[in-house]
Short mmCIF file of C-alpha atoms in Angstrom, two decimals:
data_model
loop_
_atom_site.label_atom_id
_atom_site.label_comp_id
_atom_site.label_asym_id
_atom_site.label_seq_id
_atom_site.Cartn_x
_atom_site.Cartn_y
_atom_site.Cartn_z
CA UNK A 7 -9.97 -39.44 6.29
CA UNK A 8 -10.67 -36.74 3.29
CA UNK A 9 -13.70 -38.92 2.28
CA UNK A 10 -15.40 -39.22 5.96
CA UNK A 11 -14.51 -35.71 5.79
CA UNK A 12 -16.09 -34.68 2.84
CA UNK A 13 -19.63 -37.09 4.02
CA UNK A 14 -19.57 -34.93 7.38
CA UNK A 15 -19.60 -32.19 5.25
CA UNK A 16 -22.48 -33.19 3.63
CA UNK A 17 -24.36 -33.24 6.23
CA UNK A 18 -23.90 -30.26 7.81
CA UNK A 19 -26.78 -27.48 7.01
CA UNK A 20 -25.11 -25.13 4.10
CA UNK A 21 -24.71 -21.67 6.50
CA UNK A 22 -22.61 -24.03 9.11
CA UNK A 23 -20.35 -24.64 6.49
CA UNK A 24 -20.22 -20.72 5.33
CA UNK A 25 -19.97 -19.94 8.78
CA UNK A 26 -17.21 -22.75 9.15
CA UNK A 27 -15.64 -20.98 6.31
CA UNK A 28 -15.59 -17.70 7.31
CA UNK A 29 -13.27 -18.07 10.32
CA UNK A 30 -10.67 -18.82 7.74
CA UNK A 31 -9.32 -16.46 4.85
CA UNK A 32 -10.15 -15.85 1.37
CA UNK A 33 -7.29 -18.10 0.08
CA UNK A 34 -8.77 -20.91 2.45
CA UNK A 35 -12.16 -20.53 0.89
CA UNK A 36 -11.58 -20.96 -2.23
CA UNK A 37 -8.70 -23.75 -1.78
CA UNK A 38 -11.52 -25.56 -0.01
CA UNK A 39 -14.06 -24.85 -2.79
CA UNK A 40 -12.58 -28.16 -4.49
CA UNK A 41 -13.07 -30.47 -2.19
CA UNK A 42 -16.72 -31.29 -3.06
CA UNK A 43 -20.03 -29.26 -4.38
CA UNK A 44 -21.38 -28.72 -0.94
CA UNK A 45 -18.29 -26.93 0.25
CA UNK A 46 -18.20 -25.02 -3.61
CA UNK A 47 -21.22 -23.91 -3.03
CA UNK A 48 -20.67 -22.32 0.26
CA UNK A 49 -17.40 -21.04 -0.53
CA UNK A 50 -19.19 -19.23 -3.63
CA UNK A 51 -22.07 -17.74 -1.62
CA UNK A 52 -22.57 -13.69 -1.18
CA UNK A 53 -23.21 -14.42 2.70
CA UNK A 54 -19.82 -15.84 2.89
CA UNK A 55 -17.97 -12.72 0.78
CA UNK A 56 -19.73 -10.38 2.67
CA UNK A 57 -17.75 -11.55 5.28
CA UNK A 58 -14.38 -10.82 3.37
CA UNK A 59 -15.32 -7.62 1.83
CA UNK A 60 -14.48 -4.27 4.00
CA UNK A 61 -17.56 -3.49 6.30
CA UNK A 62 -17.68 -0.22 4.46
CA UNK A 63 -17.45 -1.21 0.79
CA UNK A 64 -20.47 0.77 -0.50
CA UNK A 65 -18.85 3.80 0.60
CA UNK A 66 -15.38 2.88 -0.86
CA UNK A 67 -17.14 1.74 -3.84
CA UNK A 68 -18.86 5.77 -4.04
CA UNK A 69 -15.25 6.96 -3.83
CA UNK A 70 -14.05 5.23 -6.90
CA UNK A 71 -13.48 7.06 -10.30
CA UNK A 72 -14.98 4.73 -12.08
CA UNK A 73 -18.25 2.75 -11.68
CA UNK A 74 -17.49 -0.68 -9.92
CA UNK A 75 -19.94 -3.25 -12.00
CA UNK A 76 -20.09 -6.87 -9.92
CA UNK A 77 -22.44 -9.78 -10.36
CA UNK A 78 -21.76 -11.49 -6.96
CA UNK A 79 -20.09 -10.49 -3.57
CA UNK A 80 -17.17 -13.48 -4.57
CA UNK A 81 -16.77 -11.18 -7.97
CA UNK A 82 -16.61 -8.10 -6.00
CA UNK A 83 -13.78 -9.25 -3.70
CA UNK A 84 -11.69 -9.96 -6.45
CA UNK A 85 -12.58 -6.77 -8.32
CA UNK A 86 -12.02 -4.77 -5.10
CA UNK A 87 -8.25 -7.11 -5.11
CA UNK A 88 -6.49 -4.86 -7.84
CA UNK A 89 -5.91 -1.09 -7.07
CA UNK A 90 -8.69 1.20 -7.84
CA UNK A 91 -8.31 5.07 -8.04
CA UNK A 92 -10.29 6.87 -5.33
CA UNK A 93 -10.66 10.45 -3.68
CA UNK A 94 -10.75 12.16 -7.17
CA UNK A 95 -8.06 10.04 -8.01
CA UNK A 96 -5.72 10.64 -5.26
CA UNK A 97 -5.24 7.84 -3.44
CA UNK A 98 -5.60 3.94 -5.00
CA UNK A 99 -7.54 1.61 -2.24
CA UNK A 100 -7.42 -2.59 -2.97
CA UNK A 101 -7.82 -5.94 -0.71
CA UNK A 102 -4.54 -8.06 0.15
CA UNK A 103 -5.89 -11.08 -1.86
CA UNK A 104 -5.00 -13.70 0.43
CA UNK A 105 -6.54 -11.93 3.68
CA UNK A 106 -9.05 -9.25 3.19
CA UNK A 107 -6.97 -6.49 4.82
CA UNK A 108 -6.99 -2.91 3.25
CA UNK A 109 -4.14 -1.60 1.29
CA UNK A 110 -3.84 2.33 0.15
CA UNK A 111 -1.24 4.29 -1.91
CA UNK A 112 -0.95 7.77 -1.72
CA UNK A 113 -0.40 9.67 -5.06
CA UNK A 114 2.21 12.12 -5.27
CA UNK A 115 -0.34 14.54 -5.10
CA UNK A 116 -1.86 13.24 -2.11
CA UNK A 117 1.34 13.76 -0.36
CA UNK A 118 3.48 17.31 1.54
CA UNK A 119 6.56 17.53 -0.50
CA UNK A 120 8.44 20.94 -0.27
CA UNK A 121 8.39 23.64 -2.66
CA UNK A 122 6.58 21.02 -4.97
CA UNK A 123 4.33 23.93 -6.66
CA UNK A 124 7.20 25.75 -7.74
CA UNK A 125 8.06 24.74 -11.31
CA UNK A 126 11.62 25.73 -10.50
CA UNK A 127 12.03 22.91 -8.60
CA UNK A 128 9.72 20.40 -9.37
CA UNK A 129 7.79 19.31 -12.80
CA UNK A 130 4.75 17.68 -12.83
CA UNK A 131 3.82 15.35 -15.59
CA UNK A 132 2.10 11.86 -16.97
CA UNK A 133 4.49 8.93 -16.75
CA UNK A 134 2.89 6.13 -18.22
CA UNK A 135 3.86 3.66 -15.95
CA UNK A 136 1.85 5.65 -12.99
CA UNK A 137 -0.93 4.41 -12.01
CA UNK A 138 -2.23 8.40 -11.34
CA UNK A 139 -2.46 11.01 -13.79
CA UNK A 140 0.85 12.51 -13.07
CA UNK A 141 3.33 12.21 -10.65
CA UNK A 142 6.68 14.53 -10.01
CA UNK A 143 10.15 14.75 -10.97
CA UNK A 144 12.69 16.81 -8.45
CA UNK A 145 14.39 19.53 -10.97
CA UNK A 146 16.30 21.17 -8.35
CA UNK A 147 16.73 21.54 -4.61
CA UNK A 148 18.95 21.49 -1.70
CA UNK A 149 15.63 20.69 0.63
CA UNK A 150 14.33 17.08 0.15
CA UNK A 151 11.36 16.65 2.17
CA UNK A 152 8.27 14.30 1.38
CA UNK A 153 5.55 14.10 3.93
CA UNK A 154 2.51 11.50 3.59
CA UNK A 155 -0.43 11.01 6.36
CA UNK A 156 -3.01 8.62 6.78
CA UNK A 157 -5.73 7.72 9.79
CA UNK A 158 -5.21 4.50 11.33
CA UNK A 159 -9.41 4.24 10.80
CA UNK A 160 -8.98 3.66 7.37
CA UNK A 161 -6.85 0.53 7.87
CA UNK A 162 -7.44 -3.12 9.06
CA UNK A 163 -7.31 -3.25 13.04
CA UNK A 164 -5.20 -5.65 14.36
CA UNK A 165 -2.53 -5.52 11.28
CA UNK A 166 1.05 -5.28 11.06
CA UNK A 167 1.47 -2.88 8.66
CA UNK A 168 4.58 -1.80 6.41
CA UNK A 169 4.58 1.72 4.80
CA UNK A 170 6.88 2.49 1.53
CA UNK A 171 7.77 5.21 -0.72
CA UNK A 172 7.21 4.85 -4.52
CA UNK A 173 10.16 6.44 -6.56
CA UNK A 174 12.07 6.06 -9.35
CA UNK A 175 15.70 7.83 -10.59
CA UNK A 176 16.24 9.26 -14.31
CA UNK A 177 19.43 7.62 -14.46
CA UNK A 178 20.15 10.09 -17.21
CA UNK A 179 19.02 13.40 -14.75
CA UNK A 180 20.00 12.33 -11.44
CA UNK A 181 22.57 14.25 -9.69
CA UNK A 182 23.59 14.55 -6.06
CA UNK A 183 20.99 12.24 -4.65
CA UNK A 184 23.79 10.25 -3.04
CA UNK A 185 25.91 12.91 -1.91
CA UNK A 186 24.45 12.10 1.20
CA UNK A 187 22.04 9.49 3.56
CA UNK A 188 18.46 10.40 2.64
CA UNK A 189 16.48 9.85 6.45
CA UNK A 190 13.06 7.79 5.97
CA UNK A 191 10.88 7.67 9.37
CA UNK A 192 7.65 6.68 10.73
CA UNK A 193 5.27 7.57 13.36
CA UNK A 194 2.05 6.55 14.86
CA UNK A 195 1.42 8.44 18.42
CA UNK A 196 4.41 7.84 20.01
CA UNK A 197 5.90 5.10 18.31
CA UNK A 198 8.61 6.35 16.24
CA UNK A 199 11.04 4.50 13.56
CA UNK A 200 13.74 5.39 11.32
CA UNK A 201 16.36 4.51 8.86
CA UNK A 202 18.39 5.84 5.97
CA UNK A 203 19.22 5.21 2.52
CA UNK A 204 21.63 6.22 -0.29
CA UNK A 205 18.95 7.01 -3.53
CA UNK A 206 21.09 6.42 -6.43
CA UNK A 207 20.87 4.40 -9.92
CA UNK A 208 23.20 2.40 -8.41
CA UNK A 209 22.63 0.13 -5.77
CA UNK A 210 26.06 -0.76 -4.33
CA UNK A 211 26.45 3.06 -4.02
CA UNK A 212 25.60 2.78 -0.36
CA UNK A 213 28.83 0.84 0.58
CA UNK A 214 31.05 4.14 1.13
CA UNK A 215 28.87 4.83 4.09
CA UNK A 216 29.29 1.57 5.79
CA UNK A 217 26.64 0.59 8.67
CA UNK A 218 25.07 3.85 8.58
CA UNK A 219 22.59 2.93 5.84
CA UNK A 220 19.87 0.37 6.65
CA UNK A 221 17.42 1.16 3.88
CA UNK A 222 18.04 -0.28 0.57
CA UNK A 223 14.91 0.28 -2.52
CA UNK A 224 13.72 -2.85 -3.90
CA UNK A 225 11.92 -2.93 -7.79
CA UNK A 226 8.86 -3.84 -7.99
CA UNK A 227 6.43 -5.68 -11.18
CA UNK A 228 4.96 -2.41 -11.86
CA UNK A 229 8.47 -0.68 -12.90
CA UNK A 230 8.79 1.56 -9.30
CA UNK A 231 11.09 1.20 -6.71
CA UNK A 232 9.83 1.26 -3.30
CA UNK A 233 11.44 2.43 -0.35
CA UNK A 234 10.67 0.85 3.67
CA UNK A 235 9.54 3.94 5.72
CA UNK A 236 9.26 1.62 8.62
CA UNK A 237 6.56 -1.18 9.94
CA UNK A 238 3.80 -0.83 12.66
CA UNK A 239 1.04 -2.44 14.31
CA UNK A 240 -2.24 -1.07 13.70
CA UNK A 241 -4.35 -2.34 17.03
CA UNK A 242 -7.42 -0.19 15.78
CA UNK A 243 -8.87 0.70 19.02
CA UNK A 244 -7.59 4.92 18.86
CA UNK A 245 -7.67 6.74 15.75
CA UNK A 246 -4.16 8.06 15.10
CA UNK A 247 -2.36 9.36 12.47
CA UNK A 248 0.46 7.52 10.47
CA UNK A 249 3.05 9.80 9.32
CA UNK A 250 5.67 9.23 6.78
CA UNK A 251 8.85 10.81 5.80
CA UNK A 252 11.44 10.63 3.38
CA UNK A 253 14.28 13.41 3.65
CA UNK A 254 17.76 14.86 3.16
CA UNK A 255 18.13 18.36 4.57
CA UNK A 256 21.60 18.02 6.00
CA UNK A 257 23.20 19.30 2.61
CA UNK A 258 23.80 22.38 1.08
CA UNK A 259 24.37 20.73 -2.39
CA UNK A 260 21.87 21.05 -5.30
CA UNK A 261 20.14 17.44 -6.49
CA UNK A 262 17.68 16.49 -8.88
CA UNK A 263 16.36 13.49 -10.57
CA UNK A 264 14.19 12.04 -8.56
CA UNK A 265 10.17 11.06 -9.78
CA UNK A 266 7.95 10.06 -6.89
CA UNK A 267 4.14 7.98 -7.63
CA UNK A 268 3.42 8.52 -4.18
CA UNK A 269 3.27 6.29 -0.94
CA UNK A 270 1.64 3.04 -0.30
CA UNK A 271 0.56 1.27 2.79
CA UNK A 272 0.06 -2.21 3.17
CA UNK A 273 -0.27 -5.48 4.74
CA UNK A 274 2.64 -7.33 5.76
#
């Protein structure tokens, strides 16, 4: 069967096959790309990658910090595949690897978060495992609020989409983060989600509130730990506005501790 297969192939004129590709992913183009040198050389071609790449690369590609240097559309792809700071270096924008769709991550900077220029409160600084020039560290405050926005028209249409905050707890500085249920939500016209979560070094901490909490962080390669915000569908047909929340203004009590990168939107 593989060997008829691969003859058929063969003789098929080389922009059937790229077209024959195309209306398959990247990961299916390049498994296919061993199966024999016709196929390779279709699955390598710029007309094929051009398909993959965002509609609106050269544009992207003007955001970036830094110059993005390809020598094919196949190279470009896989360049465009790992993060690259954009927007002055507020926001990272990459490719999910396996399907083409955009990803974006919000830098700290990039996002609302209360009384954040008062030093009092907040400290900005490097951390070297940020992939931004600084992010923020929560000295003091009784009014946790973190606000990020993006417009659907920036994402993939047709997408189920998962949103996260990027954080991470000086084990050593933290204090009264899990005094009480921090509230994440999500919204996108009128659909609406939420959840909560304890933020503490600790994650059986959570277990004194019972059922209440439905959010737990998960670490990630990079050193973070990202929080769910909540999931949507982006159907690409109205430009709306995701908006995405993490906060605990119940309490009176003072806490501190916390370092946000920022907030990242992806795929799912």
């Amino acid at each position: 069967m593989q060997s008829r297969l691969v003859k058929n192939m063969k003789d098929l004129p080389h922009d059937c096959v790229v077209h024959i590709l195309s209306r398959g992913s990247p990961r299916d183009a390049c498994r296919f790309a061993v199966v024999s040198s016709v196929i390779r050389d279709a699955a390598e071609s710029d007309v094929l990658w051009d398909e993959f790449l965002p509609s609106d690369y050269q544009e992207i590609i003007s955001r970036c910090v830094c110059p993005v240097k390809y020598k094919s559309k196949r190279d470009l792809f896989f360049r465009l595949s790992s993060p690259l700071l954009i927007d002055g270096g507020m926001k990272t924008f990459s490719i999910d690897k396996a399907t083409g769709k955009r990803c974006y991550m919000l830098s700290a900077r990039d996002l609302n978060i209360a009384w954040s220029d008062n030093p009092l409160f907040w400290c900005w600084k490097p951390i070297l495992q940020s992939r931004f020039a600084e992010a923020v560290e929560l000295r003091m405050t009784s009014w946790l609020e973190i606000e990020g926005k993006i417009n659907t028209k920036l994402l993939s249409p047709n997408t189920q989409y998962g949103a996260y905050v990027i954080v991470n707890m000086a084990s050593h500085r933290a204090y009264g983060l899990d005094i009480l249920p921090s509230e994440v939500s999500l919204e996108v016209g009128k659909f609406h989600s939420q959840g909560t979560i304890i933020l503490s070094p600790k994650q059986g901490s959570s277990s004194k509130f019972g059922e209440n909490i439905s959010r737990v962080y998960h670490e990630r390669n990079d050193g973070w730990l990202e929080i769910e915000l909540g999931e949507f569908y982006n159907y690409g047909i109205h430009e709306k506005y995701v908006i995405m929340r993490l906060k605990e203004i119940e309490g009176v009590h003072l806490k501190g501790g916390l370092l946000v990168e920022g907030m990242e939107i992806r795929p799912i």
